Coordinates of C-alpha atoms in Angstrom, one line a residue:
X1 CA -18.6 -9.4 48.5
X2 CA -20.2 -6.7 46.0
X3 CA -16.9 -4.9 46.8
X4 CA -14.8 -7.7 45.6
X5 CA -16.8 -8.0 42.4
X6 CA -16.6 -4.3 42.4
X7 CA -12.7 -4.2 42.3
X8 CA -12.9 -7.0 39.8
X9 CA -14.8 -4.7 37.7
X10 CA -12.4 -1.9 37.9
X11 CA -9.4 -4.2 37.3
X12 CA -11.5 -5.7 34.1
X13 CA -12.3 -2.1 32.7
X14 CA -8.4 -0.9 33.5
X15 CA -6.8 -3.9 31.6
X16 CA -9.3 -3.1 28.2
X17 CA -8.7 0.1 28.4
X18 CA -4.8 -0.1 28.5
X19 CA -5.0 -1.8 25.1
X20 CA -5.2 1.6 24.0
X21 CA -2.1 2.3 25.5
X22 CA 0.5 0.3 23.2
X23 CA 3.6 1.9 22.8
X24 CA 3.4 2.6 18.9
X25 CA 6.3 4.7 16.7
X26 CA 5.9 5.4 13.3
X27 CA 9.3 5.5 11.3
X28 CA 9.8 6.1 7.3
X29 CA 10.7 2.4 5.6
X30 CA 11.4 1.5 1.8
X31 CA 10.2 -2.3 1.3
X32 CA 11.5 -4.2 -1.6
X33 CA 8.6 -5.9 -3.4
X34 CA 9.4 -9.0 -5.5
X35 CA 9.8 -8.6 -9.5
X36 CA 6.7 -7.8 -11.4
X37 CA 7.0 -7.2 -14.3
X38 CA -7.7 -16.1 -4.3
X39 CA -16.1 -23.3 -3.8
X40 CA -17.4 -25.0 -2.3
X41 CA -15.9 -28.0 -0.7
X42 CA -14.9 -31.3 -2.7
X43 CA -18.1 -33.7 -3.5
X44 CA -17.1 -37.0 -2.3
X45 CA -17.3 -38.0 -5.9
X46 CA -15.0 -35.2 -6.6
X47 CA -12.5 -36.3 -3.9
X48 CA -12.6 -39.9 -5.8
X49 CA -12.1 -38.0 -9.0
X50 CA -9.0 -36.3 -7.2
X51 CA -7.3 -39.8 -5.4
X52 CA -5.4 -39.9 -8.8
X53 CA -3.9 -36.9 -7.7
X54 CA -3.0 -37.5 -4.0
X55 CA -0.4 -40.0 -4.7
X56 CA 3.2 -39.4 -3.6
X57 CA 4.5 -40.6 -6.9
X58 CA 3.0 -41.6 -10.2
X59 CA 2.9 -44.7 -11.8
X60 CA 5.5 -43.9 -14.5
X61 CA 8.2 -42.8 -12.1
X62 CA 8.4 -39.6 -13.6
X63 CA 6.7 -37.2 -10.6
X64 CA 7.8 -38.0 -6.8
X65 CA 5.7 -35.6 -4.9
X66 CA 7.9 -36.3 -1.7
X67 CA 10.7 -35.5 -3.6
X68 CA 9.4 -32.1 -4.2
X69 CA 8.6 -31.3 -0.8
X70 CA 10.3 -27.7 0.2
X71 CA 12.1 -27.4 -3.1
X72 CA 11.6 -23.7 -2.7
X73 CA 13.4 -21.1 -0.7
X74 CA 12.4 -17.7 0.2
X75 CA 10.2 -15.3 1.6
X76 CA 6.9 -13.0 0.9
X77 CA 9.7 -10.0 1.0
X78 CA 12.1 -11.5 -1.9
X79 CA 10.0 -14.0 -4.0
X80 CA 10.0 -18.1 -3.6
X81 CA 12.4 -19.4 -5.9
X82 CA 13.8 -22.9 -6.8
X83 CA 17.3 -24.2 -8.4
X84 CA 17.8 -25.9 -12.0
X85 CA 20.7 -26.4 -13.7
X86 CA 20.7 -25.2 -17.5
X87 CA 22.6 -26.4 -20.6
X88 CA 24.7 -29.6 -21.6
X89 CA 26.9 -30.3 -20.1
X90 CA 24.8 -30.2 -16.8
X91 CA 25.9 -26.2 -16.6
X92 CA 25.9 -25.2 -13.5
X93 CA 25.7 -21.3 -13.4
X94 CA 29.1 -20.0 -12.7
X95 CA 30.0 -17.6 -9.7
X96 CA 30.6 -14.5 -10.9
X97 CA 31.6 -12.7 -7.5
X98 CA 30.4 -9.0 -8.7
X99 CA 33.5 -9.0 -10.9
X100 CA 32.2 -7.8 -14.2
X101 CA 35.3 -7.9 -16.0
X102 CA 34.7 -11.6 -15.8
X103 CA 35.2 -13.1 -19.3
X104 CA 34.0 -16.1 -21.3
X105 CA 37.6 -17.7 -20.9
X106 CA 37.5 -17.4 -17.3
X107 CA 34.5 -19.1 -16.7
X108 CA 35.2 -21.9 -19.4
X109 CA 39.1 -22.1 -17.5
X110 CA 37.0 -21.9 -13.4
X111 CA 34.6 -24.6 -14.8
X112 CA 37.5 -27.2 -16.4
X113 CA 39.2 -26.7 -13.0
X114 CA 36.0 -28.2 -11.9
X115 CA 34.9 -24.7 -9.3
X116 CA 31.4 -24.9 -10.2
X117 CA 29.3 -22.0 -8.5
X118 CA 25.5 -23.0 -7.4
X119 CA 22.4 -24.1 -9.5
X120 CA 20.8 -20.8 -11.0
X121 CA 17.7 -19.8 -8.5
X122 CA 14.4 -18.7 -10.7
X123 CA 11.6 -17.5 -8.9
X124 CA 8.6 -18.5 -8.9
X125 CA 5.9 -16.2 -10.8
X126 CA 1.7 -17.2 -11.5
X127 CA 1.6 -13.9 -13.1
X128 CA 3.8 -14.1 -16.5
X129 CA 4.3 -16.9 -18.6
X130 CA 7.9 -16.4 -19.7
X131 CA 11.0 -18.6 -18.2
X132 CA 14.2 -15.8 -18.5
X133 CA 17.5 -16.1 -16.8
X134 CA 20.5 -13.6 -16.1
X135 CA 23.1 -14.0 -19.2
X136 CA 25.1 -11.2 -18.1
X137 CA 26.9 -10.0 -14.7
X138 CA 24.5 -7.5 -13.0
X139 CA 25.3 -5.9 -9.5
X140 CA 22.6 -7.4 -7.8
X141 CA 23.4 -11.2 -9.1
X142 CA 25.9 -13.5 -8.4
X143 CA 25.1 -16.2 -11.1
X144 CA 24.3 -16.1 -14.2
X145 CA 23.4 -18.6 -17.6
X146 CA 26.5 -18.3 -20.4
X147 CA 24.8 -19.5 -23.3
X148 CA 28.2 -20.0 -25.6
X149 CA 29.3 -22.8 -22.6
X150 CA 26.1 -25.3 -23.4
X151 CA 26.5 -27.2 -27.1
X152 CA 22.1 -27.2 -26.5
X153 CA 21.5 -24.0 -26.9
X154 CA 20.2 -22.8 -30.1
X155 CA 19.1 -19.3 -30.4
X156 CA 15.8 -18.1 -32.3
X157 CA 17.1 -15.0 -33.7
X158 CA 14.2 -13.0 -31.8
X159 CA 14.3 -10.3 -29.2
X160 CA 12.3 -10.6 -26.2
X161 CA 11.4 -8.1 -24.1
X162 CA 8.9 -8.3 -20.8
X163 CA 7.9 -5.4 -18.3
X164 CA 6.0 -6.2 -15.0
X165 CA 4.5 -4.1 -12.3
X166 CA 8.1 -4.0 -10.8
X167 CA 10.9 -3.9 -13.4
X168 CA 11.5 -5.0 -17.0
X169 CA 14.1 -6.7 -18.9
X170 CA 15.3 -7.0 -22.4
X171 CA 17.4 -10.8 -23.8
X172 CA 17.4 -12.6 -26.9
X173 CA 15.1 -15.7 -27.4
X174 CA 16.5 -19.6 -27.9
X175 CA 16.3 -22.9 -26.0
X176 CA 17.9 -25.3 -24.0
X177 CA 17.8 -28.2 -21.6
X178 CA 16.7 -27.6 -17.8
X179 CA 16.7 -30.3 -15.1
X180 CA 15.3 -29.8 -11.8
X181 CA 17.0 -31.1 -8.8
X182 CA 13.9 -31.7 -6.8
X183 CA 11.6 -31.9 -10.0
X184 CA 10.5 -34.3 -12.8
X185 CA 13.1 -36.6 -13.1
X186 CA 13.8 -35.7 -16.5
X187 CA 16.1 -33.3 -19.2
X188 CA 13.5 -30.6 -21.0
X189 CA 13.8 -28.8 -23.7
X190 CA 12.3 -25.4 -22.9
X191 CA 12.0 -21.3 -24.2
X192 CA 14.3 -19.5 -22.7
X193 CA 14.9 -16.0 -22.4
X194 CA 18.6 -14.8 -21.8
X195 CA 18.9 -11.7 -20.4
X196 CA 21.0 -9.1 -21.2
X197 CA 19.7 -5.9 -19.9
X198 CA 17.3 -5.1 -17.2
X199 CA 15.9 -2.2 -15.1
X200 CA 14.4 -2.2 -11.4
X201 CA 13.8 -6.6 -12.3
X202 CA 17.1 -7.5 -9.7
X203 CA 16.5 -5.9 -6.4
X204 CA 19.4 -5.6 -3.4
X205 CA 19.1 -8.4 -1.5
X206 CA 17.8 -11.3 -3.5
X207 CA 19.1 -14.7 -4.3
X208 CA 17.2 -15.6 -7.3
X209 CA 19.0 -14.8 -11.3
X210 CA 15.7 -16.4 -13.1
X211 CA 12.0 -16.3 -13.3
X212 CA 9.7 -18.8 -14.0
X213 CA 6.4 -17.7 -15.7
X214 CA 4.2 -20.4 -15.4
X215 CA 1.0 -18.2 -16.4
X216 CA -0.8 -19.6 -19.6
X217 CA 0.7 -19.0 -23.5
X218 CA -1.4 -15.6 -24.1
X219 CA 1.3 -13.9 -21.4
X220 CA 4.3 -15.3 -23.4
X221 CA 6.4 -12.4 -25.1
X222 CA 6.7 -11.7 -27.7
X223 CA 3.5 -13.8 -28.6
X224 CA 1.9 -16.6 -27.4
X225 CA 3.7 -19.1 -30.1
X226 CA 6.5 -19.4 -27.2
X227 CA 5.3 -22.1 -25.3
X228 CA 5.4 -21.7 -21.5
X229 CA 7.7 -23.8 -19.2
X230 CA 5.1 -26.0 -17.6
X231 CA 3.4 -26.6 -21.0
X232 CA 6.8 -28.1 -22.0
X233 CA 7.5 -29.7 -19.2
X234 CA 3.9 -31.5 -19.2
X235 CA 3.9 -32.4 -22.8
X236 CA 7.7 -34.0 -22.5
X237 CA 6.8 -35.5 -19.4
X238 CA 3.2 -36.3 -19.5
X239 CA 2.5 -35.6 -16.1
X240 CA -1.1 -34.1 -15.4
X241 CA -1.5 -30.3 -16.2
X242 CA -1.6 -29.8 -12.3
X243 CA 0.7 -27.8 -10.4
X244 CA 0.7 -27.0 -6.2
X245 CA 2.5 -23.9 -4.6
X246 CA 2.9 -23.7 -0.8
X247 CA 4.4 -20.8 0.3
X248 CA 6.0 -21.0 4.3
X249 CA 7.4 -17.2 4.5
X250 CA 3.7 -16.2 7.0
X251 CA 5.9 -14.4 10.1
X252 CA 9.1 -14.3 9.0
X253 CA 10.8 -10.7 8.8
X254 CA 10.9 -9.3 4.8
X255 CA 14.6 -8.1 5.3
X256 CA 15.6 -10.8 7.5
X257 CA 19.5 -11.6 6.8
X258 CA 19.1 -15.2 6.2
X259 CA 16.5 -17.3 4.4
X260 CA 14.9 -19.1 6.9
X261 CA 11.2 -20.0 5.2
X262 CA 10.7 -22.0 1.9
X263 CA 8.2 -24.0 0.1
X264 CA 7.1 -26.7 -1.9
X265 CA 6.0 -26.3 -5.6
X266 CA 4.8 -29.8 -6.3
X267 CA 4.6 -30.3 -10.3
X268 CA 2.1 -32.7 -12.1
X269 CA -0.9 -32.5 -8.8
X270 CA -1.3 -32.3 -5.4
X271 CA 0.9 -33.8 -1.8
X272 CA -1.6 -34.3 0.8
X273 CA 1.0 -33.5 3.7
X274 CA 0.8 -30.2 3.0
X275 CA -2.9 -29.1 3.2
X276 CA -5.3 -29.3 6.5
X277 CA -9.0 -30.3 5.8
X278 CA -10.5 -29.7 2.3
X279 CA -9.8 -27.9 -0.9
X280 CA -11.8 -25.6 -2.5
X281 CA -12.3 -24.6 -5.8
X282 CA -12.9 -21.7 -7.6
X283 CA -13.3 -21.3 -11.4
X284 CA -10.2 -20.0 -13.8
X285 CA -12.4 -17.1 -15.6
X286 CA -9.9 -16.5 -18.5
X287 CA -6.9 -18.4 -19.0
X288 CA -4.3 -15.9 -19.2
X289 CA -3.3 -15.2 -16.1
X290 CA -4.8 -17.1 -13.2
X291 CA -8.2 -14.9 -13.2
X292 CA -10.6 -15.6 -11.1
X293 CA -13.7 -14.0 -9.6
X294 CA -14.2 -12.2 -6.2
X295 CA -17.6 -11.9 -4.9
X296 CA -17.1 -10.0 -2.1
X297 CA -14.5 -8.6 0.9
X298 CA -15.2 -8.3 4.6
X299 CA -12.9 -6.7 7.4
X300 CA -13.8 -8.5 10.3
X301 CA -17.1 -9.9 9.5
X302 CA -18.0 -6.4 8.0
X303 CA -19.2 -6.3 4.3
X304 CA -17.8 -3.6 2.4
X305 CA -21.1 -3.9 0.4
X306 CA -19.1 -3.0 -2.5
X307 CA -20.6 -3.3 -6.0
X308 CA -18.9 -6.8 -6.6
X309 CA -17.1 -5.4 -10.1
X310 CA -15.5 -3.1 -8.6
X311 CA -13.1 -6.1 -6.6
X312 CA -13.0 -7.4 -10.4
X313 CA -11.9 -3.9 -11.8
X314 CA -10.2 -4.8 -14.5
X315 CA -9.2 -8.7 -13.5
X316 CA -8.6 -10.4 -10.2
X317 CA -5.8 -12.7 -10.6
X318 CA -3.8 -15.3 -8.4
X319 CA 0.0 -14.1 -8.3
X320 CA 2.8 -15.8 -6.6
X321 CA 5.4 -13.4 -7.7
X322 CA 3.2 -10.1 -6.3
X323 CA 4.2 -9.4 -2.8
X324 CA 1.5 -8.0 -0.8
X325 CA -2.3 -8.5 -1.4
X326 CA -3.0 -5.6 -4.0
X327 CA -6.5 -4.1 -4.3
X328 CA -8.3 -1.3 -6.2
X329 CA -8.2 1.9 -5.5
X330 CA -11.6 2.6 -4.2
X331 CA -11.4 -1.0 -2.4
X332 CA -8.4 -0.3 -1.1
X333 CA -9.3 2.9 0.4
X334 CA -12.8 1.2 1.8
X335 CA -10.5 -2.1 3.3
X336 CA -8.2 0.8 5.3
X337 CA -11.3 2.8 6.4
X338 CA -12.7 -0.3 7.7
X339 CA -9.4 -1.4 9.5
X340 CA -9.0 1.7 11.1
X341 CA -12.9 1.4 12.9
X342 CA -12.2 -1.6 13.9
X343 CA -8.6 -1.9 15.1
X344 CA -7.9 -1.2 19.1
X345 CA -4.8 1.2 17.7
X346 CA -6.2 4.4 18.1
X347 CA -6.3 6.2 14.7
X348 CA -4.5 9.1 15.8
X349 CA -1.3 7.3 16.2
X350 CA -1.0 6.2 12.7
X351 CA -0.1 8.7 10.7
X352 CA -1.4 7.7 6.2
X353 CA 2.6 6.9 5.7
X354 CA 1.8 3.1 7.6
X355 CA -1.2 2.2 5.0
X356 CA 0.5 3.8 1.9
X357 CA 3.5 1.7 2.5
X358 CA 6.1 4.2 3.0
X359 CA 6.7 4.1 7.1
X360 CA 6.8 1.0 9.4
X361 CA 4.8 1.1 12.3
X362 CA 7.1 0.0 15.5
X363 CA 6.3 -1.6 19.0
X364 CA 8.4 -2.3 22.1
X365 CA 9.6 -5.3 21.6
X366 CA 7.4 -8.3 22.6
X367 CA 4.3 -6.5 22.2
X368 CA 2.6 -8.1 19.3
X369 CA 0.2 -5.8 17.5
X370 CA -1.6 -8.6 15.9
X371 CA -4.4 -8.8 18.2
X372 CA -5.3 -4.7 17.7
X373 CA -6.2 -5.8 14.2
X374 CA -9.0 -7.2 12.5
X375 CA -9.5 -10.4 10.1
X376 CA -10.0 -9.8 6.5
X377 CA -11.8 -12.5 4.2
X378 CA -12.0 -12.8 0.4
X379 CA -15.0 -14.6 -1.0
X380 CA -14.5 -16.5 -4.2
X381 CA -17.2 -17.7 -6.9
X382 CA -17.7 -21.5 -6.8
X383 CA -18.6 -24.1 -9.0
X384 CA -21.6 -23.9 -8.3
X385 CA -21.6 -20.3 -9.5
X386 CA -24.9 -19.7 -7.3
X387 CA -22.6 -21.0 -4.2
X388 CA -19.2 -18.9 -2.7
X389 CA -16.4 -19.9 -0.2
X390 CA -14.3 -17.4 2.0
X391 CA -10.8 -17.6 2.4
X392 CA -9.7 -15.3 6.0
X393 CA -6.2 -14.1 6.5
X394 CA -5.7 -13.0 10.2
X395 CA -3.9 -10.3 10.5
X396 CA -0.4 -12.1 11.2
X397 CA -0.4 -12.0 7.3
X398 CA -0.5 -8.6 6.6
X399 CA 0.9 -6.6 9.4
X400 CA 4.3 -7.8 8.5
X401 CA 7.6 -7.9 10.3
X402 CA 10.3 -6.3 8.8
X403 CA 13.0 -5.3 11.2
X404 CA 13.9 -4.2 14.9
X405 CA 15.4 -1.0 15.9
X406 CA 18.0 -1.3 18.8
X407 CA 16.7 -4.6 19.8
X408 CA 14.0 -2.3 21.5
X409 CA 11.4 -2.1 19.3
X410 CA 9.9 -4.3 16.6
X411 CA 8.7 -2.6 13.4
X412 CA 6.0 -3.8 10.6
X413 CA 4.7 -3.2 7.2
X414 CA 1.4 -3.0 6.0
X415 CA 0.6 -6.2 3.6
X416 CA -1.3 -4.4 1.5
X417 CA -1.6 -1.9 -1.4
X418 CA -3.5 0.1 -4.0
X419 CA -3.4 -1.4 -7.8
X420 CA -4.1 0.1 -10.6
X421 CA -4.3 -2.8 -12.5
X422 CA -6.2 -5.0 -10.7
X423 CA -6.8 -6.7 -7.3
X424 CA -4.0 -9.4 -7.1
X425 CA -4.2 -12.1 -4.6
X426 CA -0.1 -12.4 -3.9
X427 CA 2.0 -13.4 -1.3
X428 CA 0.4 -11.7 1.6
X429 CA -2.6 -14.0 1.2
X430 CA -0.9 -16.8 -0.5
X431 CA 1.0 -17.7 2.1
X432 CA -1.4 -19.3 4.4
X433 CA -2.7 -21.4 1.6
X434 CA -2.0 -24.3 0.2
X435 CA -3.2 -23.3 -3.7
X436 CA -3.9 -25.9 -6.8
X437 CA -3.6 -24.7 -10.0
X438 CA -5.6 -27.1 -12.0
X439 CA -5.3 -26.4 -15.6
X440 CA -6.6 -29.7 -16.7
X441 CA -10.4 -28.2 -15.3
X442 CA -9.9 -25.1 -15.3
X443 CA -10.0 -23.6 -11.6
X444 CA -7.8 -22.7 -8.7
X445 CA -8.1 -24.7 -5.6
X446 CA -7.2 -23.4 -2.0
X447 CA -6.7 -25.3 1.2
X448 CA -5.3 -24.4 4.9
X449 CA -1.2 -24.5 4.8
X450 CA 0.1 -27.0 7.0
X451 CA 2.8 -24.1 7.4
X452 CA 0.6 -21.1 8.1
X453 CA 1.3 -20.9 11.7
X454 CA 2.5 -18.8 14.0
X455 CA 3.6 -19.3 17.8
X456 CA 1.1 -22.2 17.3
X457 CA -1.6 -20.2 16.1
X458 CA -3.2 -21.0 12.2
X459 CA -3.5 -17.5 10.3
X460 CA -5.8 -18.8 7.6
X461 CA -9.6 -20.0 7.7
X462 CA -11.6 -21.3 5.0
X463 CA -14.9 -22.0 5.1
X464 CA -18.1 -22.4 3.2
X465 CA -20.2 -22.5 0.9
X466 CA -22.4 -19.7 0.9
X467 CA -25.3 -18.6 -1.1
X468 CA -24.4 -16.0 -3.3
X469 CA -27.2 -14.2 -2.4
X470 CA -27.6 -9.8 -3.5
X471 CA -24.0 -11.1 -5.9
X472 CA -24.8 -10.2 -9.7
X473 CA -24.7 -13.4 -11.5
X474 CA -21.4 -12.1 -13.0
X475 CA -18.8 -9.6 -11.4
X476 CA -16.0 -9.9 -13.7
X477 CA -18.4 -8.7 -16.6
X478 CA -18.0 -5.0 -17.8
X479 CA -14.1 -5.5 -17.2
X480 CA -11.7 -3.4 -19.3
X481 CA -10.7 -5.8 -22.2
X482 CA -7.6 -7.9 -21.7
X483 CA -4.3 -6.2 -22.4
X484 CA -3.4 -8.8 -25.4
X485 CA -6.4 -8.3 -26.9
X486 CA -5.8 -4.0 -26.5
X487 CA -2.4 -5.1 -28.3
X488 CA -3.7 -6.9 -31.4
X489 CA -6.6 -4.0 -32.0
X490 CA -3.6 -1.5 -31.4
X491 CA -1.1 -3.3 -34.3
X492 CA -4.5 -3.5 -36.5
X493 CA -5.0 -0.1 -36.5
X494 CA -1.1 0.5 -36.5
X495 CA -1.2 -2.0 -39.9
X496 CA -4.5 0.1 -41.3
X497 CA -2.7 3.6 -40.9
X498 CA 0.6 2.5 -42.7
X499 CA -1.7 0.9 -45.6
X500 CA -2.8 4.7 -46.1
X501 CA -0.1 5.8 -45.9
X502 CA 1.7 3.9 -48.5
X503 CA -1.2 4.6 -50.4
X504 CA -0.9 8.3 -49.9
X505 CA 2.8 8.1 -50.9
X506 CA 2.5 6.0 -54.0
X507 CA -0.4 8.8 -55.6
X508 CA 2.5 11.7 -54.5
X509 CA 5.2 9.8 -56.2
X510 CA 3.2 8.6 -59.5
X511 CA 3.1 11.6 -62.0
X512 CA 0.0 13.7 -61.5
X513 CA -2.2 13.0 -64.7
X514 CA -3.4 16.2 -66.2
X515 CA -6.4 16.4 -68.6
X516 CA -5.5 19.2 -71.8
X517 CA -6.7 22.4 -69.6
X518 CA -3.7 21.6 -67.2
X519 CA -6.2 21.2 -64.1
X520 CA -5.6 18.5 -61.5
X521 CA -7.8 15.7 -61.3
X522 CA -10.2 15.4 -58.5
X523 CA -7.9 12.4 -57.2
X524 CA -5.2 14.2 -56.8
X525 CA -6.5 17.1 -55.4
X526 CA -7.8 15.6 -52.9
X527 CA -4.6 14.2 -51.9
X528 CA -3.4 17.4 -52.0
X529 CA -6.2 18.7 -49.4
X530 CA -5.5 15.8 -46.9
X531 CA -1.7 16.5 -47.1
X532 CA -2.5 20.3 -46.2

């Protein structure tokens, strides 16, 4: 009998120890990252509060939630984006084909012949604040906006010019009608951007010719007189200054040939159906982007006991349009560390190439390297700022499928990256949230996606709340100062050097004044010094 548990033994130890034993390949890979440029639970009372909210339409007829339900297409590797039509008549953005020759007589001759080409697609982008289309043919584009086909569009005479993380672009400022298919049900007059020149901002492989900043008015270029899209759309509309983003894109392959996720971007509150259990809110810290505060990171129930301001180093922001989960240097370097003790890979087969995003790590295929790698949480101030929740991604979120080889292996990116600017909660964590964006109060709500499964298993977990217990009273404190605010003390001392400089010219043009011994007044030679 001892034998048999003997052998059982053996057998148990054998079948660990081959975990070490995964085929694993390392191969160089490019990824295309979207354009650039994460509470407690609700109070009952609070849940009353919120009922307003959970309806599937509103009173006025002007919001139908259901309606809105997967009016996004997409994926963590390309950007969510959703389709509007632009312009009176109800322009539809013509088909361009890649022939760049195409001119403004063509189009107005394709669209009285009644061959309209598709809605424009605009993705969807927490992180800038701007709405911009494509208003000229670009290689990597198949639509785009002619503004001299809608009678609405009036231009403002003003340049505009935005740069992300990824990409910039350079159009001329105006407005115009938009109406969204599967959005209010009404025409709005709205900013928009026509671009006319970009750089790195339309990657290979996307289907989207817009973006939709829906960041607050300090982001809006040039300055924040330009109101914002959802500002417009809520002060036309008077829906509530609540919108919902559900991203479905958790497992699906980046470079995958065909879109098969989507999404739901519910505008003016919050659809029940797509949300398990509660939400959880944390407070908007400056309303700019959608900043919040981080308290804390663990890698599989391990505390990076990081000094909390360093995960706040210099904002921590909520970012649709970012595509991996993006973290400061020195926490991005701790986060790998911890990975690497704690995954069943052993460290010797990855080489730095896999974590630095440059080469795809590769399994045969059917061997799912998911369950070599640890969970990684995020903990979030509360409300109750002496109080924290944790949102978990398992690691189906950020070791991310991107391709096969030969039908014989299966190869993956790593979800994650060092920032410079920033830790940015983006699509890698995004997606197996459901996330509020409550403007009305001020905070950022998160609850499990009813779509963040894989193979029937849930990727996220939230849970709390947690005493914030050894967590200075304020981590996003000693922060470098907000980049608007950099600009306006930049053109300040921009206005206060030309002022001297004027000055200085005017004393060298104005005839020196000199006293009956010919010698140069003190003024002037002191003019005279500075100039040497």
């Amino acid at each position: 009998m001892w034998l048999y548990g003997l052998l059982l033994v053996s057998l148990s130890f054998w079948k660990a120890h081959s975990l070490f034993r995964i085929p694993l390949n390392i191969f160089p890979g490019q990824f295309n990252a979207s354009a650039q440029l994460d509470l407690r639970p609700l109070r009952r009372t609070e849940e009353a509060a919120e009922s307003g909210l959970n309806l599937a339409s509103d009173p006025l007829g002007i919001v139908n939630f259901l309606d809105m339900i997967n009016n996004l297409k997409g994926d963590s590797g390309r950007g969510y984006y959703m389709q509007m039509l632009i312009g009176t008549p109800g322009q539809v953005l013509v088909e361009h084909i890649h022939v760049y020759s195409v001119t403004n007589t063509m189009m107005a001759l394709t669209m009285r012949n009644g061959l309209f080409g598709d809605g424009v697609n605009i993705l969807v982008d927490t992180g800038s604040s701007n709405f911009a289309v494509a208003a000229a043919p670009h290689p990597y584009i198949t639509h785009y906006y002619d503004r001299a086909l809608s009678s609405t569009y009036l231009s403002s005479g003003r340049a505009v010019a935005v740069k992300y993380t990824q990409g910039e672009w350079e159009g001329e400022l105006g407005t115009d009608l938009i109406s969204i298919p599967e959005g209010p049900s009404s025409t709005i007059t709205i900013n928009i951007a026509a671009i006319l020149t970009s750089e790195g901002f339309f990657l290979s492989g996307i289907n989207w010719q817009g973006i939709l900043g829906l960041a607050y008015p300090l982001l809006a270029r040039p300055d924040q007189t330009v109101e914002p899209f959802f500002n417009s759309v809520v002060r036309q509309t008077g829906i509530p200054d609540v919108f919902s983003l559900q991203m479905c894109g958790a497992g699906v392959s980046a470079s995958a040939a065909v879109d098969p996720a989507g999404g739901s971007l519910i505008m003016g509150g919050v659809e029940p159906t797509l949300y398990r259990g509660s939400i959880w809110y944390t407070p908007v810290v400056e309303e700019w982007y959608y900043q919040v505060e981080v308290l804390k990171l663990e890698v599989g129930e391990q505390n990076l006991n990081l000094d909390c301001k360093e995960y706040n180093s210099d904002k921590a922001i909520v970012d649709s349009g970012t595509t991996l989960l993006r973290l400061p240097a020195n926490v991005f370097n701790a986060v790998v560390d911890a990975i690497m003790q704690l995954s069943l890979i052993n460290s010797l087969d990855f080489s730095t190439g896999f974590f630095d995003g440059t080469k795809l790590a590769c399994w045969m295929r059917g061997e799912s390297p998911w369950r070599f790698f640890p969970k990684i949480s995020i903990y979030l101030r509360a409300a109750n700022t002496s109080q924290s929740f944790r949102i978990t991604i398992l690691p189906q979120l950020y070791i991310q499928p991107v391709t096969d080889i030969d039908g014989t292996l299966d190869c993956f990116r790593f979800g994650i990256s060092p920032s410079a600017n920033g830790l940015v909660i983006g699509a890698t964590v995004m997606e197996g949230f459901y996330v509020i964006f409550d403007r009305a109060q001020k905070r950022v709500g998160f609850a499990v996606s009813t779509c963040a499964e894989i193979d029937g298993v849930v990727v996220s977990e939230i849970a709390g709340p947690f005493l914030s217990e050894g967590v200075a009273s304020d981590c996003a404190s000693g922060m470098s100062i907000r980049e608007p605010v950099m600009w306006l003390i930049a053109y300040t001392l921009m206005g206060v050097c030309a002022l001297v400089l004027f000055i200085l010219l005017i004393l060298l043009i104005l005839p020196c004044r000199r006293r009956q011994d010919d010698e140069i007044t003190d003024e002037s030679s002191l003019v005279r010094h500075r100039i040497k």
